[in-house]
Amino acid sequence: MKKKRHVGAAIFMAAAIAASIPLGVNRSLIKLREEASGHYYYDDTGYALYEGLERRQAEANNLISLAEKYAGQNSQLQKLAGSLEHQVKLCETYGYDYENQTFQKIAALNAQLDQPAQALASALEKTELSENDKKYPAQILANMEAEQDKLSRSSYNDQARNYNEKLARLKPIALLKPMAVFDEAAGAEASQELAGAAEAEQTAEEALESRVEAFAQEVEAQAETFGEQVGEQVDSLVDGILDSIFN
């Protein structure tokens, strides 16, 4: 009996140790993630990434304001400004949606600012601007690029990569998500993933709408058939009543 108790205790201890390993691994990773996320707010140089992101959005808004000023002279400007404005609003909306301190969404959305900004600046340079305004399209793009360069060189990225490497080595025990890296290559990759997810979501919504529409059409057809059958029965009943009254 005593031997059985020892075996049971050993099994229980082994199970407890096995269960504690994933908990300990993820607890350590959470601590490492918190340390890395601290650099997002203020890195080793005192630079705040969230402020850099906001400055890029502000420059994009400056470009939009300039385009609105000359919208009457170039029909492309309004459409291009609308595309950039949509992207800026997405950044502003999700700017504080940090997804468990991984910053993935805001990094992807930030990367998606560049293409519409460049397209709008190019269209503005082909527009007849005032002598004072001619310098602004290139200057605004340069400011956005300079801010992105600061984001790319931030010590936050080193901390995030270190966390991501340890996370990858500890899979599948590690249950956390990787952190965003704010350099151009990583941002472009995250942007593509976000666009793919949005496209998949849109496809799913379109498929659902198609199924709902087909179901509605089927219900309508069945209701129409049922209504015709009921109408025929009512007409027959009325005819019978009328016949019994008048005959």
PDB file of C-alpha atoms in Angstrom:
ATOM      1  CA  MET A   1       0.000   0.000   0.000  1.00  0.00           C
ATOM      2  CA  LYS A   2       2.826   2.300   0.898  1.00  0.00           C
ATOM      3  CA  LYS A   3       4.503   1.605  -2.436  1.00  0.00           C
ATOM      4  CA  LYS A   4       1.299   2.501  -4.309  1.00  0.00           C
ATOM      5  CA  ARG A   5       1.116   5.800  -2.435  1.00  0.00           C
ATOM      6  CA  HIS A   6       4.703   6.571  -3.451  1.00  0.00           C
ATOM      7  CA  VAL A   7       3.941   5.764  -7.094  1.00  0.00           C
ATOM      8  CA  GLY A   8       0.817   7.947  -7.004  1.00  0.00           C
ATOM      9  CA  ALA A   9       2.747  10.813  -5.437  1.00  0.00           C
ATOM     10  CA  ALA A  10       5.467  10.490  -8.067  1.00  0.00           C
ATOM     11  CA  ILE A  11       2.926  10.561 -10.883  1.00  0.00           C
ATOM     12  CA  PHE A  12       1.233  13.605  -9.358  1.00  0.00           C
ATOM     13  CA  MET A  13       4.590  15.363  -8.980  1.00  0.00           C
ATOM     14  CA  ALA A  14       5.553  14.579 -12.589  1.00  0.00           C
ATOM     15  CA  ALA A  15       2.197  15.912 -13.824  1.00  0.00           C
ATOM     16  CA  ALA A  16       2.610  19.080 -11.735  1.00  0.00           C
ATOM     17  CA  ILE A  17       6.108  19.658 -13.138  1.00  0.00           C
ATOM     18  CA  ALA A  18       4.906  19.038 -16.706  1.00  0.00           C
ATOM     19  CA  ALA A  19       2.074  21.528 -16.233  1.00  0.00           C
ATOM     20  CA  SER A  20       4.334  24.128 -14.650  1.00  0.00           C
ATOM     21  CA  ILE A  21       6.810  24.216 -17.562  1.00  0.00           C
ATOM     22  CA  PRO A  22       4.448  25.919 -20.081  1.00  0.00           C
ATOM     23  CA  LEU A  23       3.233  28.288 -17.364  1.00  0.00           C
ATOM     24  CA  GLY A  24       6.781  29.230 -16.435  1.00  0.00           C
ATOM     25  CA  VAL A  25       7.841  29.666 -20.067  1.00  0.00           C
ATOM     26  CA  ASN A  26       4.911  31.946 -20.899  1.00  0.00           C
ATOM     27  CA  ARG A  27       5.317  33.911 -17.680  1.00  0.00           C
ATOM     28  CA  SER A  28       8.952  34.597 -18.568  1.00  0.00           C
ATOM     29  CA  LEU A  29       7.981  35.607 -22.103  1.00  0.00           C
ATOM     30  CA  ILE A  30       5.297  37.969 -20.809  1.00  0.00           C
ATOM     31  CA  LYS A  31       7.927  39.661 -18.640  1.00  0.00           C
ATOM     32  CA  LEU A  32      10.268  39.935 -21.629  1.00  0.00           C
ATOM     33  CA  ARG A  33       7.448  41.344 -23.752  1.00  0.00           C
ATOM     34  CA  GLU A  34       6.667  43.968 -21.116  1.00  0.00           C
ATOM     35  CA  GLU A  35      10.310  45.047 -21.082  1.00  0.00           C
ATOM     36  CA  ALA A  36      10.314  45.344 -24.886  1.00  0.00           C
ATOM     37  CA  SER A  37       7.019  47.246 -24.947  1.00  0.00           C
ATOM     38  CA  GLY A  38       8.501  49.788 -22.549  1.00  0.00           C
ATOM     39  CA  HIS A  39      10.898  50.767 -25.342  1.00  0.00           C
ATOM     40  CA  TYR A  40       7.878  51.509 -27.560  1.00  0.00           C
ATOM     41  CA  TYR A  41       7.012  54.408 -25.283  1.00  0.00           C
ATOM     42  CA  TYR A  42      10.581  55.559 -24.631  1.00  0.00           C
ATOM     43  CA  ASP A  43      13.586  53.787 -26.139  1.00  0.00           C
ATOM     44  CA  ASP A  44      17.236  53.995 -25.089  1.00  0.00           C
ATOM     45  CA  THR A  45      17.551  57.471 -26.630  1.00  0.00           C
ATOM     46  CA  GLY A  46      14.295  58.761 -25.144  1.00  0.00           C
ATOM     47  CA  TYR A  47      12.521  58.523 -28.478  1.00  0.00           C
ATOM     48  CA  ALA A  48       8.822  57.574 -28.244  1.00  0.00           C
ATOM     49  CA  LEU A  49       7.659  55.434 -31.146  1.00  0.00           C
ATOM     50  CA  TYR A  50       4.010  56.349 -30.656  1.00  0.00           C
ATOM     51  CA  GLU A  51       4.921  60.017 -31.052  1.00  0.00           C
ATOM     52  CA  GLY A  52       6.847  59.226 -34.240  1.00  0.00           C
ATOM     53  CA  LEU A  53       3.821  57.416 -35.623  1.00  0.00           C
ATOM     54  CA  GLU A  54       1.615  60.393 -34.787  1.00  0.00           C
ATOM     55  CA  ARG A  55       4.037  62.743 -36.556  1.00  0.00           C
ATOM     56  CA  ARG A  56       3.871  60.618 -39.707  1.00  0.00           C
ATOM     57  CA  GLN A  57       0.081  60.786 -39.589  1.00  0.00           C
ATOM     58  CA  ALA A  58       0.213  64.561 -39.071  1.00  0.00           C
ATOM     59  CA  GLU A  59       2.458  64.966 -42.134  1.00  0.00           C
ATOM     60  CA  ALA A  60       0.052  62.829 -44.167  1.00  0.00           C
ATOM     61  CA  ASN A  61      -2.771  65.132 -43.078  1.00  0.00           C
ATOM     62  CA  ASN A  62      -0.699  68.130 -44.202  1.00  0.00           C
ATOM     63  CA  LEU A  63      -0.399  66.525 -47.629  1.00  0.00           C
ATOM     64  CA  ILE A  64      -4.171  65.976 -47.737  1.00  0.00           C
ATOM     65  CA  SER A  65      -4.828  69.625 -46.834  1.00  0.00           C
ATOM     66  CA  LEU A  66      -2.509  70.759 -49.621  1.00  0.00           C
ATOM     67  CA  ALA A  67      -4.292  68.486 -52.125  1.00  0.00           C
ATOM     68  CA  GLU A  68      -7.706  69.841 -51.106  1.00  0.00           C
ATOM     69  CA  LYS A  69      -6.448  73.332 -51.854  1.00  0.00           C
ATOM     70  CA  TYR A  70      -5.773  72.373 -55.497  1.00  0.00           C
ATOM     71  CA  ALA A  71      -8.504  69.758 -56.032  1.00  0.00           C
ATOM     72  CA  GLY A  72     -10.179  71.943 -58.645  1.00  0.00           C
ATOM     73  CA  GLN A  73      -7.076  71.960 -60.834  1.00  0.00           C
ATOM     74  CA  ASN A  74      -6.409  68.199 -60.914  1.00  0.00           C
ATOM     75  CA  SER A  75      -9.236  65.668 -60.911  1.00  0.00           C
ATOM     76  CA  GLN A  76      -6.937  62.956 -59.510  1.00  0.00           C
ATOM     77  CA  LEU A  77      -6.197  64.809 -56.296  1.00  0.00           C
ATOM     78  CA  GLN A  78      -9.554  64.276 -54.617  1.00  0.00           C
ATOM     79  CA  LYS A  79      -9.478  60.498 -55.112  1.00  0.00           C
ATOM     80  CA  LEU A  80      -5.834  60.156 -54.058  1.00  0.00           C
ATOM     81  CA  ALA A  81      -6.384  62.393 -51.032  1.00  0.00           C
ATOM     82  CA  GLY A  82      -9.388  60.262 -50.070  1.00  0.00           C
ATOM     83  CA  SER A  83      -7.288  57.085 -50.159  1.00  0.00           C
ATOM     84  CA  LEU A  84      -4.620  58.633 -47.947  1.00  0.00           C
ATOM     85  CA  GLU A  85      -7.211  60.100 -45.582  1.00  0.00           C
ATOM     86  CA  HIS A  86      -8.802  56.661 -45.195  1.00  0.00           C
ATOM     87  CA  GLN A  87      -5.436  55.173 -44.255  1.00  0.00           C
ATOM     88  CA  VAL A  88      -4.692  57.957 -41.762  1.00  0.00           C
ATOM     89  CA  LYS A  89      -8.056  57.426 -40.075  1.00  0.00           C
ATOM     90  CA  LEU A  90      -7.318  53.714 -39.746  1.00  0.00           C
ATOM     91  CA  CYS A  91      -4.021  54.581 -38.057  1.00  0.00           C
ATOM     92  CA  GLU A  92      -5.759  56.998 -35.704  1.00  0.00           C
ATOM     93  CA  THR A  93      -8.522  54.482 -34.922  1.00  0.00           C
ATOM     94  CA  TYR A  94      -6.153  51.626 -34.114  1.00  0.00           C
ATOM     95  CA  GLY A  95      -3.356  53.771 -32.721  1.00  0.00           C
ATOM     96  CA  TYR A  96      -4.214  52.677 -29.204  1.00  0.00           C
ATOM     97  CA  ASP A  97      -5.330  49.134 -30.071  1.00  0.00           C
ATOM     98  CA  TYR A  98      -2.062  47.550 -29.027  1.00  0.00           C
ATOM     99  CA  GLU A  99      -3.225  43.907 -29.121  1.00  0.00           C
ATOM    100  CA  ASN A 100      -1.585  42.635 -25.952  1.00  0.00           C
ATOM    101  CA  GLN A 101       1.489  44.835 -26.432  1.00  0.00           C
ATOM    102  CA  THR A 102       2.478  43.301 -29.772  1.00  0.00           C
ATOM    103  CA  PHE A 103       1.756  46.497 -31.815  1.00  0.00           C
ATOM    104  CA  GLN A 104       1.218  44.403 -34.959  1.00  0.00           C
ATOM    105  CA  LYS A 105      -1.801  46.251 -36.346  1.00  0.00           C
ATOM    106  CA  ILE A 106      -0.446  49.773 -35.902  1.00  0.00           C
ATOM    107  CA  ALA A 107       2.891  48.743 -37.485  1.00  0.00           C
ATOM    108  CA  ALA A 108       1.110  47.330 -40.534  1.00  0.00           C
ATOM    109  CA  LEU A 109      -1.150  50.362 -40.889  1.00  0.00           C
ATOM    110  CA  ASN A 110       1.819  52.706 -40.556  1.00  0.00           C
ATOM    111  CA  ALA A 111       3.571  50.893 -43.424  1.00  0.00           C
ATOM    112  CA  GLN A 112       0.479  51.338 -45.565  1.00  0.00           C
ATOM    113  CA  LEU A 113       0.749  55.137 -45.314  1.00  0.00           C
ATOM    114  CA  ASP A 114       3.707  55.358 -47.680  1.00  0.00           C
ATOM    115  CA  GLN A 115       2.220  54.267 -51.008  1.00  0.00           C
ATOM    116  CA  PRO A 116      -0.854  56.573 -50.978  1.00  0.00           C
ATOM    117  CA  ALA A 117       1.285  59.451 -49.666  1.00  0.00           C
ATOM    118  CA  GLN A 118       3.799  59.007 -52.485  1.00  0.00           C
ATOM    119  CA  ALA A 119       1.018  58.773 -55.078  1.00  0.00           C
ATOM    120  CA  LEU A 120      -0.608  61.971 -53.812  1.00  0.00           C
ATOM    121  CA  ALA A 121       2.704  63.855 -53.647  1.00  0.00           C
ATOM    122  CA  SER A 122       3.506  62.771 -57.212  1.00  0.00           C
ATOM    123  CA  ALA A 123       0.119  64.039 -58.435  1.00  0.00           C
ATOM    124  CA  LEU A 124       0.639  67.341 -56.621  1.00  0.00           C
ATOM    125  CA  GLU A 125       4.042  67.814 -58.259  1.00  0.00           C
ATOM    126  CA  LYS A 126       2.310  67.501 -61.653  1.00  0.00           C
ATOM    127  CA  THR A 127      -0.208  70.154 -60.619  1.00  0.00           C
ATOM    128  CA  GLU A 128       0.395  73.879 -61.078  1.00  0.00           C
ATOM    129  CA  LEU A 129       1.082  74.921 -57.481  1.00  0.00           C
ATOM    130  CA  SER A 130       1.852  78.382 -56.199  1.00  0.00           C
ATOM    131  CA  GLU A 131       5.500  79.313 -55.886  1.00  0.00           C
ATOM    132  CA  ASN A 132       5.232  79.005 -52.110  1.00  0.00           C
ATOM    133  CA  ASP A 133       3.548  75.566 -52.202  1.00  0.00           C
ATOM    134  CA  LYS A 134       5.824  73.881 -54.748  1.00  0.00           C
ATOM    135  CA  LYS A 135       8.295  72.781 -52.106  1.00  0.00           C
ATOM    136  CA  TYR A 136       5.743  71.116 -49.827  1.00  0.00           C
ATOM    137  CA  PRO A 137       5.012  67.734 -51.515  1.00  0.00           C
ATOM    138  CA  ALA A 138       8.672  66.651 -51.497  1.00  0.00           C
ATOM    139  CA  GLN A 139       9.263  68.221 -48.086  1.00  0.00           C
ATOM    140  CA  ILE A 140       6.307  66.407 -46.496  1.00  0.00           C
ATOM    141  CA  LEU A 141       7.436  63.067 -47.952  1.00  0.00           C
ATOM    142  CA  ALA A 142      10.973  63.714 -46.670  1.00  0.00           C
ATOM    143  CA  ASN A 143       9.588  64.392 -43.188  1.00  0.00           C
ATOM    144  CA  MET A 144       7.614  61.134 -43.262  1.00  0.00           C
ATOM    145  CA  GLU A 145      10.677  59.195 -44.427  1.00  0.00           C
ATOM    146  CA  ALA A 146      12.875  60.800 -41.765  1.00  0.00           C
ATOM    147  CA  GLU A 147      10.405  59.813 -39.050  1.00  0.00           C
ATOM    148  CA  GLN A 148      10.244  56.270 -40.420  1.00  0.00           C
ATOM    149  CA  ASP A 149      14.035  56.145 -40.289  1.00  0.00           C
ATOM    150  CA  LYS A 150      13.884  56.989 -36.565  1.00  0.00           C
ATOM    151  CA  LEU A 151      11.310  54.248 -36.061  1.00  0.00           C
ATOM    152  CA  SER A 152      13.532  51.764 -37.910  1.00  0.00           C
ATOM    153  CA  ARG A 153      16.616  52.632 -35.823  1.00  0.00           C
ATOM    154  CA  SER A 154      14.860  52.556 -32.446  1.00  0.00           C
ATOM    155  CA  SER A 155      16.193  50.221 -29.742  1.00  0.00           C
ATOM    156  CA  TYR A 156      12.630  48.941 -29.433  1.00  0.00           C
ATOM    157  CA  ASN A 157      13.223  46.864 -32.577  1.00  0.00           C
ATOM    158  CA  ASP A 158      16.213  45.081 -31.017  1.00  0.00           C
ATOM    159  CA  GLN A 159      14.142  44.266 -27.941  1.00  0.00           C
ATOM    160  CA  ALA A 160      11.243  43.031 -30.087  1.00  0.00           C
ATOM    161  CA  ARG A 161      13.511  40.842 -32.234  1.00  0.00           C
ATOM    162  CA  ASN A 162      15.087  39.321 -29.119  1.00  0.00           C
ATOM    163  CA  TYR A 163      11.627  38.497 -27.773  1.00  0.00           C
ATOM    164  CA  ASN A 164      10.501  37.085 -31.146  1.00  0.00           C
ATOM    165  CA  GLU A 165      13.577  34.845 -31.423  1.00  0.00           C
ATOM    166  CA  LYS A 166      12.989  33.353 -27.970  1.00  0.00           C
ATOM    167  CA  LEU A 167       9.292  32.976 -28.729  1.00  0.00           C
ATOM    168  CA  ALA A 168      10.089  31.062 -31.943  1.00  0.00           C
ATOM    169  CA  ARG A 169      12.526  28.736 -30.152  1.00  0.00           C
ATOM    170  CA  LEU A 170       9.969  27.913 -27.459  1.00  0.00           C
ATOM    171  CA  LYS A 171       7.120  26.983 -29.793  1.00  0.00           C
ATOM    172  CA  PRO A 172       4.746  25.176 -29.331  1.00  0.00           C
ATOM    173  CA  ILE A 173       4.990  25.640 -25.562  1.00  0.00           C
ATOM    174  CA  ALA A 174       4.940  29.424 -25.998  1.00  0.00           C
ATOM    175  CA  LEU A 175       1.392  30.607 -26.583  1.00  0.00           C
ATOM    176  CA  LEU A 176       2.042  34.320 -27.117  1.00  0.00           C
ATOM    177  CA  LYS A 177       2.150  36.343 -30.344  1.00  0.00           C
ATOM    178  CA  PRO A 178       5.270  37.925 -31.865  1.00  0.00           C
ATOM    179  CA  MET A 179       5.873  41.643 -31.532  1.00  0.00           C
ATOM    180  CA  ALA A 180       5.901  44.071 -34.437  1.00  0.00           C
ATOM    181  CA  VAL A 181       9.213  45.406 -35.732  1.00  0.00           C
ATOM    182  CA  PHE A 182       9.092  48.958 -37.073  1.00  0.00           C
ATOM    183  CA  ASP A 183      11.516  48.731 -39.966  1.00  0.00           C
ATOM    184  CA  GLU A 184      10.502  49.035 -43.611  1.00  0.00           C
ATOM    185  CA  ALA A 185      10.896  45.355 -44.532  1.00  0.00           C
ATOM    186  CA  ALA A 186       8.990  44.067 -41.502  1.00  0.00           C
ATOM    187  CA  GLY A 187       6.371  46.789 -41.923  1.00  0.00           C
ATOM    188  CA  ALA A 188       5.804  45.865 -45.551  1.00  0.00           C
ATOM    189  CA  GLU A 189       5.425  42.188 -44.604  1.00  0.00           C
ATOM    190  CA  ALA A 190       2.952  43.036 -41.844  1.00  0.00           C
ATOM    191  CA  SER A 191       1.106  45.301 -44.264  1.00  0.00           C
ATOM    192  CA  GLN A 192       0.738  42.448 -46.762  1.00  0.00           C
ATOM    193  CA  GLU A 193      -0.532  40.115 -44.035  1.00  0.00           C
ATOM    194  CA  LEU A 194      -3.066  42.718 -42.916  1.00  0.00           C
ATOM    195  CA  ALA A 195      -4.218  43.287 -46.495  1.00  0.00           C
ATOM    196  CA  GLY A 196      -4.552  39.524 -46.978  1.00  0.00           C
ATOM    197  CA  ALA A 197      -6.584  39.190 -43.808  1.00  0.00           C
ATOM    198  CA  ALA A 198      -8.830  42.076 -44.875  1.00  0.00           C
ATOM    199  CA  GLU A 199      -9.285  40.513 -48.316  1.00  0.00           C
ATOM    200  CA  ALA A 200     -10.154  37.144 -46.748  1.00  0.00           C
ATOM    201  CA  GLU A 201     -12.617  38.839 -44.422  1.00  0.00           C
ATOM    202  CA  GLN A 202     -14.222  40.683 -47.337  1.00  0.00           C
ATOM    203  CA  THR A 203     -14.473  37.432 -49.322  1.00  0.00           C
ATOM    204  CA  ALA A 204     -16.122  35.731 -46.351  1.00  0.00           C
ATOM    205  CA  GLU A 205     -18.579  38.616 -46.000  1.00  0.00           C
ATOM    206  CA  GLU A 206     -19.402  38.501 -49.714  1.00  0.00           C
ATOM    207  CA  ALA A 207     -19.946  34.726 -49.523  1.00  0.00           C
ATOM    208  CA  LEU A 208     -22.223  35.183 -46.507  1.00  0.00           C
ATOM    209  CA  GLU A 209     -24.175  37.931 -48.280  1.00  0.00           C
ATOM    210  CA  SER A 210     -24.547  35.659 -51.315  1.00  0.00           C
ATOM    211  CA  ARG A 211     -25.882  32.810 -49.170  1.00  0.00           C
ATOM    212  CA  VAL A 212     -28.265  35.142 -47.347  1.00  0.00           C
ATOM    213  CA  GLU A 213     -29.527  36.555 -50.642  1.00  0.00           C
ATOM    214  CA  ALA A 214     -30.025  33.040 -52.080  1.00  0.00           C
ATOM    215  CA  PHE A 215     -31.883  31.999 -48.937  1.00  0.00           C
ATOM    216  CA  ALA A 216     -34.072  35.112 -49.102  1.00  0.00           C
ATOM    217  CA  GLN A 217     -34.888  34.419 -52.740  1.00  0.00           C
ATOM    218  CA  GLU A 218     -35.768  30.802 -51.893  1.00  0.00           C
ATOM    219  CA  VAL A 219     -38.011  31.919 -49.026  1.00  0.00           C
ATOM    220  CA  GLU A 220     -39.660  34.492 -51.276  1.00  0.00           C
ATOM    221  CA  ALA A 221     -40.279  31.873 -53.975  1.00  0.00           C
ATOM    222  CA  GLN A 222     -41.713  29.403 -51.466  1.00  0.00           C
ATOM    223  CA  ALA A 223     -43.872  32.122 -49.938  1.00  0.00           C
ATOM    224  CA  GLU A 224     -45.152  33.083 -53.371  1.00  0.00           C
ATOM    225  CA  THR A 225     -45.992  29.434 -54.191  1.00  0.00           C
ATOM    226  CA  PHE A 226     -47.655  28.971 -50.827  1.00  0.00           C
ATOM    227  CA  GLY A 227     -49.601  32.194 -51.329  1.00  0.00           C
ATOM    228  CA  GLU A 228     -50.822  31.040 -54.728  1.00  0.00           C
ATOM    229  CA  GLN A 229     -51.918  27.695 -53.284  1.00  0.00           C
ATOM    230  CA  VAL A 230     -53.740  29.374 -50.410  1.00  0.00           C
ATOM    231  CA  GLY A 231     -55.320  31.825 -52.840  1.00  0.00           C
ATOM    232  CA  GLU A 232     -56.570  28.995 -55.005  1.00  0.00           C
ATOM    233  CA  GLN A 233     -58.057  27.233 -51.962  1.00  0.00           C
ATOM    234  CA  VAL A 234     -59.710  30.463 -50.775  1.00  0.00           C
ATOM    235  CA  ASP A 235     -61.140  31.099 -54.262  1.00  0.00           C
ATOM    236  CA  SER A 236     -62.491  27.539 -54.342  1.00  0.00           C
ATOM    237  CA  LEU A 237     -64.036  27.929 -50.906  1.00  0.00           C
ATOM    238  CA  VAL A 238     -65.638  31.251 -51.805  1.00  0.00           C
ATOM    239  CA  ASP A 239     -66.979  29.804 -55.054  1.00  0.00           C
ATOM    240  CA  GLY A 240     -68.491  26.905 -53.108  1.00  0.00           C
ATOM    241  CA  ILE A 241     -70.155  29.218 -50.626  1.00  0.00           C
ATOM    242  CA  LEU A 242     -71.531  31.403 -53.404  1.00  0.00           C
ATOM    243  CA  ASP A 243     -72.827  28.360 -55.261  1.00  0.00           C
ATOM    244  CA  SER A 244     -74.608  27.091 -52.123  1.00  0.00           C
ATOM    245  CA  ILE A 245     -76.219  30.487 -51.580  1.00  0.00           C
ATOM    246  CA  PHE A 246     -77.425  31.092 -55.114  1.00  0.00           C
ATOM    247  CA  ASN A 247     -78.314  27.521 -56.098  1.00  0.00           C
TER     248      ASN A 247
END
